[in-house]
Short mmCIF file of C-alpha atoms and ligand atoms in Angstrom, two decimals:
data_model
loop_
_atom_site.label_atom_id
_atom_site.label_comp_id
_atom_site.label_asym_id
_atom_site.label_seq_id
_atom_site.Cartn_x
_atom_site.Cartn_y
_atom_site.Cartn_z
CA UNK X 4 -62.12 140.27 -75.14
CA UNK X 5 -60.75 141.75 -71.93
CA UNK X 6 -62.22 144.74 -70.07
CA UNK X 7 -61.19 146.75 -67.02
CA UNK X 8 -63.89 148.19 -64.74
CA UNK X 9 -62.62 151.08 -62.64
CA UNK X 10 -64.80 151.32 -59.50
CA UNK X 11 -66.32 148.28 -57.77
CA UNK X 12 -69.23 150.01 -56.03
CA UNK X 13 -73.01 149.68 -56.22
CA UNK X 14 -72.97 149.83 -60.04
CA UNK X 15 -69.41 148.94 -61.14
CA UNK X 16 -69.29 145.62 -59.31
CA UNK X 17 -72.67 144.27 -60.52
CA UNK X 18 -71.86 145.34 -64.10
CA UNK X 19 -68.42 143.71 -63.91
CA UNK X 20 -70.00 140.50 -62.59
CA UNK X 21 -72.66 140.40 -65.30
CA UNK X 22 -70.13 141.17 -68.04
CA UNK X 23 -67.85 138.38 -66.70
CA UNK X 24 -70.84 136.06 -66.57
CA UNK X 25 -71.40 136.71 -70.29
CA UNK X 26 -67.91 135.36 -71.05
CA UNK X 27 -65.78 138.53 -71.13
CA UNK X 28 -62.51 138.50 -69.13
CA UNK X 29 -63.01 141.22 -66.55
CA UNK X 30 -60.50 142.96 -64.33
CA UNK X 31 -62.29 144.88 -61.56
CA UNK X 32 -60.23 147.75 -60.14
CA UNK X 33 -60.81 149.67 -56.93
CA UNK X 34 -58.55 151.91 -54.86
CA UNK X 35 -60.03 150.38 -51.70
CA UNK X 36 -57.83 147.35 -50.94
CA UNK X 37 -60.48 145.85 -48.64
CA UNK X 38 -63.06 145.85 -51.46
CA UNK X 39 -60.53 144.23 -53.80
CA UNK X 40 -59.56 141.59 -51.27
CA UNK X 41 -63.20 140.71 -50.51
CA UNK X 42 -64.10 140.56 -54.20
CA UNK X 43 -61.08 138.31 -54.87
CA UNK X 44 -62.44 135.93 -52.22
CA UNK X 45 -65.81 135.93 -54.00
CA UNK X 46 -67.50 137.85 -51.18
CA UNK X 47 -69.94 140.62 -52.09
CA UNK X 48 -69.26 143.88 -50.20
CA UNK X 49 -72.61 145.47 -51.15
CA UNK X 50 -76.19 144.40 -50.50
CA UNK X 51 -77.87 143.25 -53.72
CA UNK X 52 -80.28 140.32 -54.04
CA UNK X 53 -79.05 137.39 -56.15
CA UNK X 54 -75.59 138.77 -56.84
CA UNK X 55 -73.54 136.79 -54.30
CA UNK X 56 -73.70 133.36 -56.04
CA UNK X 57 -73.01 134.99 -59.40
CA UNK X 58 -69.89 136.71 -58.01
CA UNK X 59 -68.63 133.44 -56.54
CA UNK X 60 -69.12 131.70 -59.89
CA UNK X 61 -67.22 134.26 -61.99
CA UNK X 62 -64.39 134.51 -59.46
CA UNK X 63 -64.05 130.72 -59.22
CA UNK X 64 -64.00 130.39 -63.02
CA UNK X 65 -61.33 133.12 -63.27
CA UNK X 66 -63.55 135.35 -65.44
CA UNK X 67 -63.45 138.14 -62.84
CA UNK X 68 -60.23 139.21 -61.17
CA UNK X 69 -60.02 142.15 -58.74
CA UNK X 70 -56.95 144.41 -58.41
CA UNK X 71 -55.99 147.84 -57.12
CA UNK X 72 -54.44 148.92 -60.45
CA UNK X 73 -55.58 148.60 -64.08
CA UNK X 74 -53.96 146.33 -66.69
CA UNK X 75 -53.78 146.59 -70.50
CA UNK X 76 -57.22 145.66 -71.90
CA UNK X 77 -59.45 146.01 -74.96
CA UNK X 78 -61.92 148.21 -73.10
CA UNK X 79 -61.98 150.45 -70.00
CA UNK X 80 -65.08 151.47 -68.04
CA UNK X 81 -65.17 154.33 -65.53
CA UNK X 82 -67.81 153.61 -62.86
CA UNK X 83 -66.95 155.85 -59.91
CA UNK X 84 -69.08 158.29 -57.87
CA UNK X 85 -69.71 161.91 -58.86
CA UNK X 86 -70.80 163.74 -55.69
CA UNK X 87 -71.32 167.48 -55.42
CA UNK X 88 -69.17 170.05 -53.67
CA UNK X 89 -70.31 173.09 -51.70
CA UNK X 90 -72.88 175.23 -53.52
CA UNK X 91 -74.08 172.07 -55.26
CA UNK X 92 -71.32 172.19 -57.87
CA UNK X 93 -70.52 168.78 -59.41
CA UNK X 94 -67.30 167.13 -58.32
CA UNK X 95 -65.82 165.09 -61.19
CA UNK X 96 -62.47 164.57 -59.50
CA UNK X 97 -63.05 160.81 -59.08
CA UNK X 98 -63.88 160.47 -62.80
CA UNK X 99 -60.74 162.39 -63.66
CA UNK X 100 -58.56 160.36 -61.26
CA UNK X 101 -59.98 157.09 -62.65
CA UNK X 102 -59.38 158.32 -66.20
CA UNK X 103 -55.79 159.26 -65.37
CA UNK X 104 -55.25 155.82 -63.80
CA UNK X 105 -55.93 154.06 -67.12
CA UNK X 106 -54.03 156.45 -69.41
CA UNK X 107 -50.68 154.55 -69.16
CA UNK X 108 -52.46 151.32 -70.23
CA UNK X 109 -54.36 152.67 -73.26
CA UNK X 110 -53.49 151.26 -76.68
CA UNK X 111 -54.59 152.00 -80.22
CA UNK X 112 -58.07 150.57 -80.93
CA UNK X 113 -59.14 150.52 -77.26
CA UNK X 114 -62.64 151.43 -76.10
CA UNK X 115 -62.94 153.95 -73.22
CA UNK X 116 -66.42 154.38 -71.67
CA UNK X 117 -67.62 156.59 -68.82
CA UNK X 118 -70.69 155.26 -66.96
CA UNK X 119 -70.56 157.61 -63.95
CA UNK X 120 -73.30 160.25 -63.84
CA UNK X 121 -71.54 163.34 -65.17
CA UNK X 122 -72.19 166.94 -66.14
CA UNK X 123 -72.61 167.70 -69.84
CA UNK X 124 -69.19 167.91 -71.52
CA UNK X 125 -67.37 165.53 -69.15
CA UNK X 126 -66.65 162.92 -71.84
CA UNK X 127 -65.12 165.58 -74.12
CA UNK X 128 -63.14 166.92 -71.15
CA UNK X 129 -61.78 163.44 -70.33
CA UNK X 130 -60.83 162.93 -73.99
CA UNK X 131 -58.85 166.16 -73.60
CA UNK X 132 -57.14 164.77 -70.48
CA UNK X 133 -56.27 161.50 -72.28
CA UNK X 134 -54.94 163.17 -75.44
CA UNK X 135 -53.06 165.73 -73.36
CA UNK X 136 -51.01 162.87 -71.88
CA UNK X 137 -50.99 160.58 -74.94
CA UNK X 138 -51.21 162.81 -78.06
CA UNK X 139 -50.17 159.89 -80.27
CA UNK X 140 -53.53 158.19 -79.49
CA UNK X 141 -55.65 161.07 -80.84
CA UNK X 142 -58.33 159.64 -83.14
CA UNK X 143 -57.09 156.11 -82.42
CA UNK X 144 -59.16 155.17 -79.37
CA UNK X 145 -62.95 155.03 -79.13
CA UNK X 146 -64.47 157.19 -76.41
CA UNK X 147 -68.11 156.98 -75.31
CA UNK X 148 -70.52 157.79 -72.47
CA UNK X 149 -73.07 155.20 -71.38
CA UNK X 150 -74.92 155.98 -68.15
CA UNK X 151 -76.17 153.29 -65.79
CA UNK X 152 -79.87 153.49 -64.96
CA UNK X 153 -80.54 150.53 -62.66
CA UNK X 154 -82.62 150.57 -59.50
CA UNK X 155 -80.75 149.34 -56.41
CA UNK X 156 -82.44 146.15 -55.22
CA UNK X 157 -83.34 145.05 -58.77
CA UNK X 158 -79.92 145.47 -60.33
CA UNK X 159 -79.42 142.07 -62.02
CA UNK X 160 -82.71 142.23 -63.88
CA UNK X 161 -82.36 145.90 -64.84
CA UNK X 162 -78.72 145.61 -65.97
CA UNK X 163 -79.78 142.93 -68.43
CA UNK X 164 -83.22 144.15 -69.50
CA UNK X 165 -83.13 147.98 -69.42
CA UNK X 166 -82.51 149.85 -72.65
CA UNK X 167 -79.18 151.72 -72.72
CA UNK X 168 -78.29 155.09 -74.17
CA UNK X 169 -74.82 155.09 -75.72
CA UNK X 170 -73.24 158.40 -76.64
CA UNK X 171 -70.08 158.23 -78.70
CA UNK X 172 -67.64 161.05 -79.35
CA UNK X 173 -67.72 159.53 -82.85
CA UNK X 174 -70.14 157.13 -84.57
CA UNK X 175 -67.44 154.46 -84.49
CA UNK X 176 -67.08 154.84 -80.73
CA UNK X 177 -70.86 154.48 -80.23
CA UNK X 178 -70.88 151.37 -82.44
CA UNK X 179 -67.94 149.83 -80.61
CA UNK X 180 -69.47 150.51 -77.20
CA UNK X 181 -72.81 149.10 -78.38
CA UNK X 182 -71.18 145.86 -79.48
CA UNK X 183 -69.62 145.54 -76.02
CA UNK X 184 -72.94 146.03 -74.19
CA UNK X 185 -74.67 143.65 -76.63
CA UNK X 186 -72.78 140.81 -74.90
CA UNK X 187 -75.04 141.06 -71.85
CA UNK X 188 -77.82 143.66 -72.43
CA UNK X 189 -81.10 142.34 -73.83
CA UNK X 190 -82.71 145.81 -73.85
CA UNK X 191 -82.36 148.05 -76.92
CA UNK X 192 -79.06 149.94 -77.32
CA UNK X 193 -79.82 153.50 -78.46
CA UNK X 194 -76.90 155.31 -80.06
CA UNK X 195 -76.38 159.07 -79.87
CA UNK X 196 -73.62 161.57 -79.14
CA UNK X 197 -71.90 161.87 -75.76
CA UNK X 198 -73.44 165.22 -74.71
CA UNK X 199 -76.97 163.98 -75.34
CA UNK X 200 -76.30 160.78 -73.37
CA UNK X 201 -74.84 162.81 -70.47
CA UNK X 202 -77.87 165.09 -70.31
CA UNK X 203 -80.25 162.15 -70.80
CA UNK X 204 -79.08 160.56 -67.53
CA UNK X 205 -79.47 163.85 -65.64
CA UNK X 206 -82.89 164.44 -67.16
CA UNK X 207 -84.19 160.99 -66.20
CA UNK X 208 -83.49 161.60 -62.52
CA UNK X 209 -84.58 165.26 -62.66
CA UNK X 210 -87.87 164.19 -64.20
CA UNK X 211 -88.52 161.91 -61.23
CA UNK X 212 -87.44 164.65 -58.81
CA UNK X 213 -89.87 167.13 -60.37
CA UNK X 214 -92.71 164.60 -60.24
CA UNK X 215 -92.05 163.78 -56.59
CA UNK X 216 -91.88 167.52 -55.82
CA UNK X 217 -95.36 167.87 -57.30
CA UNK X 218 -96.65 165.16 -54.96
CA UNK X 219 -94.86 166.76 -51.99
CA UNK X 220 -96.31 170.16 -52.86
CA UNK X 221 -99.79 168.62 -52.91
CA UNK X 222 -99.17 167.19 -49.44
CA UNK X 223 -98.46 170.70 -48.11
CA UNK X 224 -101.58 172.11 -49.78
CA UNK X 225 -103.74 169.25 -48.49
CA UNK X 226 -102.40 169.62 -44.96
CA UNK X 227 -103.57 173.26 -44.94
CA UNK X 228 -106.87 172.45 -46.64
CA UNK X 229 -107.70 169.53 -44.33
CA UNK X 230 -107.80 167.07 -47.24
CA UNK X 231 -106.34 163.55 -47.23
CA UNK X 232 -103.54 163.75 -49.84
CA UNK X 233 -103.38 159.98 -50.38
CA UNK X 234 -107.07 159.82 -51.23
CA UNK X 235 -106.74 162.91 -53.42
CA UNK X 236 -103.87 161.43 -55.44
CA UNK X 237 -105.58 158.04 -55.78
CA UNK X 238 -108.67 159.80 -57.15
CA UNK X 239 -106.75 162.13 -59.50
CA UNK X 240 -104.87 159.08 -60.83
CA UNK X 241 -108.19 157.60 -61.97
CA UNK X 242 -107.90 160.08 -64.87
CA UNK X 243 -106.44 158.18 -67.85
CA UNK X 244 -103.61 160.67 -68.40
CA UNK X 245 -102.72 161.57 -64.78
CA UNK X 246 -100.13 159.60 -62.81
CA UNK X 247 -99.06 161.47 -59.68
CA UNK X 248 -96.32 159.91 -57.52
CA UNK X 249 -96.42 159.62 -53.73
CA UNK X 250 -95.41 162.30 -51.24
CA UNK X 251 -92.91 161.40 -48.55
CA UNK X 252 -90.60 163.20 -46.17
CA UNK X 253 -88.34 164.40 -49.00
CA UNK X 254 -86.10 162.87 -51.63
CA UNK X 255 -82.91 161.04 -50.72
CA UNK X 256 -80.26 158.76 -52.16
CA UNK X 257 -77.16 159.59 -54.10
CA UNK X 258 -78.89 159.95 -57.47
CA UNK X 259 -82.18 161.83 -57.57
CA UNK X 260 -81.23 164.21 -54.75
CA UNK X 261 -77.90 164.97 -56.50
CA UNK X 262 -78.13 164.75 -60.29
CA UNK X 263 -80.53 167.70 -60.88
CA UNK X 264 -77.84 170.00 -59.44
CA UNK X 265 -75.58 169.00 -62.35
CA UNK X 266 -78.12 170.68 -64.62
CA UNK X 267 -78.87 173.71 -62.43
CA UNK X 268 -75.15 174.39 -61.89
CA UNK X 269 -74.49 174.53 -65.65
CA UNK X 270 -77.77 176.12 -66.82
CA UNK X 271 -79.02 178.25 -63.91
CA UNK X 272 -81.14 180.60 -66.02
CA UNK X 273 -82.86 177.85 -67.95
CA UNK X 274 -83.53 175.31 -65.18
CA UNK X 275 -85.93 177.15 -62.87
CA UNK X 276 -88.42 174.30 -62.60
CA UNK X 277 -85.71 171.73 -61.86
CA UNK X 278 -84.19 174.03 -59.21
CA UNK X 279 -87.58 174.67 -57.60
CA UNK X 280 -88.31 170.94 -57.45
CA UNK X 281 -85.07 170.47 -55.50
CA UNK X 282 -86.11 173.25 -53.12
CA UNK X 283 -89.60 171.77 -52.62
CA UNK X 284 -88.20 168.30 -51.90
CA UNK X 285 -85.59 169.67 -49.50
CA UNK X 286 -88.19 171.85 -47.81
CA UNK X 287 -90.48 168.86 -47.28
CA UNK X 288 -87.96 167.39 -44.81
CA UNK X 289 -87.80 170.69 -42.88
CA UNK X 290 -91.59 170.84 -42.83
CA UNK X 291 -91.71 167.32 -41.34
CA UNK X 292 -89.16 168.34 -38.70
CA UNK X 293 -91.32 171.32 -37.73
CA UNK X 294 -94.42 169.10 -37.55
CA UNK X 295 -92.69 166.74 -35.11
CA UNK X 296 -91.38 169.64 -32.99
CA UNK X 297 -94.81 171.30 -32.88
CA UNK X 298 -96.50 168.04 -31.90
CA UNK X 299 -93.98 167.69 -29.06
CA UNK X 300 -94.62 171.22 -27.79
CA UNK X 301 -98.37 170.79 -27.97
CA UNK X 302 -98.16 167.49 -26.10
CA UNK X 303 -96.09 169.07 -23.33
CA UNK X 304 -98.52 171.98 -22.95
CA UNK X 305 -101.51 169.65 -22.75
CA UNK X 306 -99.97 166.95 -20.54
CA UNK X 307 -97.46 168.84 -18.41
CA UNK X 308 -94.66 166.43 -19.30
CA UNK X 309 -92.35 165.83 -22.24
CA UNK X 310 -93.57 163.22 -24.74
CA UNK X 311 -91.83 159.99 -25.66
CA UNK X 312 -91.20 160.19 -29.39
CA UNK X 313 -90.52 157.42 -31.93
CA UNK X 314 -88.84 158.34 -35.22
CA UNK X 315 -89.48 155.41 -37.54
CA UNK X 316 -87.00 154.76 -40.36
CA UNK X 317 -83.67 156.34 -41.30
CA UNK X 318 -83.07 154.87 -44.79
CA UNK X 319 -83.74 157.04 -47.84
CA UNK X 320 -86.42 154.68 -49.15
CA UNK X 321 -88.30 151.59 -47.97
CA UNK X 322 -86.62 148.23 -47.31
CA UNK X 323 -83.00 149.20 -47.90
CA UNK X 324 -80.11 149.91 -45.51
CA UNK X 325 -78.80 152.96 -47.42
CA UNK X 326 -78.82 156.24 -45.44
CA UNK X 327 -77.05 158.43 -48.04
CA UNK X 328 -78.68 161.86 -48.45
CA UNK X 329 -81.60 160.50 -46.45
CA UNK X 330 -84.24 163.07 -45.49
CA UNK X 331 -85.38 160.80 -42.64
CA UNK X 332 -81.89 160.88 -41.15
CA UNK X 333 -81.86 164.67 -41.49
CA UNK X 334 -85.23 164.96 -39.74
CA UNK X 335 -84.10 162.65 -36.91
CA UNK X 336 -80.90 164.66 -36.45
CA UNK X 337 -82.71 168.00 -36.38
CA UNK X 338 -85.45 166.83 -34.01
CA UNK X 339 -82.87 165.41 -31.61
CA UNK X 340 -80.71 168.53 -31.75
CA UNK X 341 -83.68 170.78 -31.02
CA UNK X 342 -84.70 169.04 -27.77
CA UNK X 343 -81.78 167.44 -26.04
CA UNK X 344 -83.72 166.32 -22.96
CA UNK X 345 -86.63 164.67 -24.67
CA UNK X 346 -87.11 160.92 -24.73
CA UNK X 347 -86.56 160.11 -28.42
CA UNK X 348 -86.34 156.62 -29.86
CA UNK X 349 -84.84 156.15 -33.32
CA UNK X 350 -85.78 153.08 -35.33
CA UNK X 351 -84.14 151.54 -38.41
CA UNK X 352 -84.89 147.83 -38.76
CA UNK X 353 -82.50 147.37 -41.72
CA UNK X 354 -79.34 148.16 -39.78
CA UNK X 355 -78.01 146.65 -36.55
CA UNK X 356 -76.25 149.69 -35.17
CA UNK X 357 -75.37 153.28 -36.02
CA UNK X 358 -72.48 155.41 -34.84
CA UNK X 359 -74.69 158.43 -34.02
CA UNK X 360 -78.14 157.04 -33.25
CA UNK X 361 -78.92 154.50 -30.57
CA UNK X 362 -81.44 152.27 -32.32
CA UNK X 363 -84.60 150.86 -30.74
CA UNK X 364 -86.68 147.89 -31.90
CA UNK X 365 -89.65 149.12 -33.94
CA UNK X 366 -92.31 147.32 -31.87
CA UNK X 367 -90.88 148.57 -28.58
CA UNK X 368 -90.66 152.15 -29.87
CA UNK X 369 -94.21 152.03 -31.21
CA UNK X 370 -95.53 150.66 -27.91
CA UNK X 371 -93.72 153.18 -25.72
CA UNK X 372 -94.12 156.39 -27.74
CA UNK X 373 -96.71 159.13 -27.26
CA UNK X 374 -95.82 160.61 -30.65
CA UNK X 375 -94.84 158.40 -33.60
CA UNK X 376 -93.44 159.90 -36.80
CA UNK X 377 -93.27 157.45 -39.72
CA UNK X 378 -90.42 158.67 -41.92
CA UNK X 379 -89.77 155.65 -44.18
CA UNK X 380 -92.42 153.07 -45.12
CA UNK X 381 -90.45 149.92 -44.28
CA UNK X 382 -92.34 146.63 -44.59
CA UNK X 383 -91.93 145.92 -40.85
CA UNK X 384 -93.93 149.07 -40.03
CA UNK X 385 -96.79 147.87 -42.22
CA UNK X 386 -97.44 145.12 -39.66
CA UNK X 387 -98.22 147.73 -36.98
CA UNK X 388 -101.81 148.74 -36.33
CA UNK X 389 -103.09 152.28 -36.07
CA UNK X 390 -103.60 153.30 -32.42
CA UNK X 391 -106.00 156.08 -31.52
CA UNK X 392 -104.20 156.76 -28.21
CA UNK X 393 -101.06 158.00 -29.98
CA UNK X 394 -100.26 161.05 -32.05
CA UNK X 395 -99.23 159.53 -35.37
CA UNK X 396 -97.48 161.65 -38.00
CA UNK X 397 -97.73 159.49 -41.11
CA UNK X 398 -95.38 161.34 -43.48
CA UNK X 399 -94.80 158.34 -45.75
CA UNK X 400 -98.39 157.21 -46.15
CA UNK X 401 -98.20 154.00 -44.17
CA UNK X 402 -101.80 154.20 -43.00
CA UNK X 403 -102.95 156.70 -45.65
CA UNK X 404 -105.11 158.36 -42.96
N1 LIG Z 760 -89.77 158.83 -53.63
C1 LIG Z 760 -90.90 159.53 -53.19
N2 LIG Z 760 -92.09 159.31 -53.83
C2 LIG Z 760 -92.20 158.43 -54.85
C3 LIG Z 760 -91.06 157.73 -55.30
C4 LIG Z 760 -89.85 157.94 -54.66
O1 LIG Z 760 -90.83 160.34 -52.27
O2 LIG Z 760 -93.34 158.28 -55.35
C5 LIG Z 760 -88.47 159.07 -52.96
C6 LIG Z 760 -87.87 157.84 -52.27
O3 LIG Z 760 -88.39 157.66 -50.99
C7 LIG Z 760 -86.41 158.21 -52.27
C8 LIG Z 760 -86.22 159.00 -53.55
O4 LIG Z 760 -87.52 159.39 -53.95
O5 LIG Z 760 -86.09 159.04 -51.16
C9 LIG Z 760 -85.54 158.26 -54.68
O6 LIG Z 760 -85.98 156.92 -54.79
P1 LIG Z 760 -86.28 156.19 -56.18
O7 LIG Z 760 -86.79 154.82 -55.88
O8 LIG Z 760 -87.18 157.04 -57.00
O9 LIG Z 760 -84.89 156.15 -56.97
P2 LIG Z 760 -83.37 155.69 -56.63
O10 LIG Z 760 -82.63 156.90 -56.14
O11 LIG Z 760 -83.28 154.46 -55.82
O12 LIG Z 760 -82.88 155.29 -58.14
C10 LIG Z 760 -82.98 156.27 -59.19
C11 LIG Z 760 -83.67 155.63 -60.41
N3 LIG Z 760 -84.01 156.66 -61.37
C12 LIG Z 760 -85.27 156.80 -61.88
O13 LIG Z 760 -86.20 156.10 -61.52
C13 LIG Z 760 -85.47 157.86 -62.92
C14 LIG Z 760 -82.76 154.59 -61.04
O14 LIG Z 760 -83.32 154.07 -62.25
C15 LIG Z 760 -81.37 155.21 -61.36
O15 LIG Z 760 -80.49 154.26 -61.92
C16 LIG Z 760 -80.79 155.70 -60.04
O16 LIG Z 760 -81.67 156.72 -59.52
C17 LIG Z 760 -79.40 156.25 -60.34
O17 LIG Z 760 -78.41 155.54 -60.04
O18 LIG Z 760 -79.27 157.33 -60.92
#
């Protein structure tokens, strides 16, 4: 069995490694020559615990080979990003380009699977692209959609143990894809059609977005009402059927802050709640920005000088180095743009340097600042003690005060 993985990013590379580790001959393909070269040397180009030694092993044993172009195989997997364009419209151009790149190599009996998060109907559309170029293959290859659902940081465990949803354009395609995943997935493989599987992925992340929006909305209400939101949520969660998530300074990352738009773009009339959740979570970051700016103004009025401000954390969630779609980064940018003369220290302990922000050590920033805004609850910040002589804006619930 030989399979080609198109896209060696945060999901494609770990899946390729785990599939190779299960004994399948894997060819990993990426258009980025640097990624290919590094992977060929057995060097991991992403941060993911436990994956480096596994990569080295499968490269050394010849089970994983990296290239910039596909080769004839039994199965092809599309694992490339699907960002959004202006107006939050999904951009499936990478999926289409990756699909087109494998078309010359497709043979009768092959399996073709899309894993990239995609709007409903993408798998059917890509089948149309394939058969448009290779009409002789119509009905002779097996096409399916099987979304990834792993949590960065826990990818090895989740790739093996999570259940998978496998949507075939035909029952045969779903069965064929399921027997591929059965080589390395211990979770249950649930078969369905491609459109259901596409929407299922979008719904999983939208569900989390809506739940976080509820927590963020509560934080706004509590702020006005003078109630501690952390205590409120902890108490409400004592109810056996209530499980409210935690508020923060908004929702970031390339999944939860993006995928709901794939639903709202296609079903605008029917997805009011999903759209509102996006607005609430986006608004929460603006609200935090205003809170910081107001605290700075108030400080200046009271003390007759500008405050020193520490903005703590740029990553989109705790203990990672990923700044994509990060609300903390947005807040830091907006605060800095609004007061160009102020003394602002930006802190991100998980990265060494940043091309826009000059980074300060977290202890130094905490010591020096008059106003401290905690944007991301990194573990380093949890070692700091509350100080009554500072104005602390605890947006991510570090002290739960
Ligand atoms: N967040 C909160 N409050 C919470 C939980 C999270 O504000 O109580 C924020 C985080 O700070 C972050 C954002 O939400 O900004 C998203 O973080 P996350 O940990 O919820 O999720 P991701 O983006 O790292 O991964 C999600 C996962 N999806 C679900 O849990 C439904 C993962 O399983 C998916 O595979 C991944 O998206 C993906 O690739 O789609």
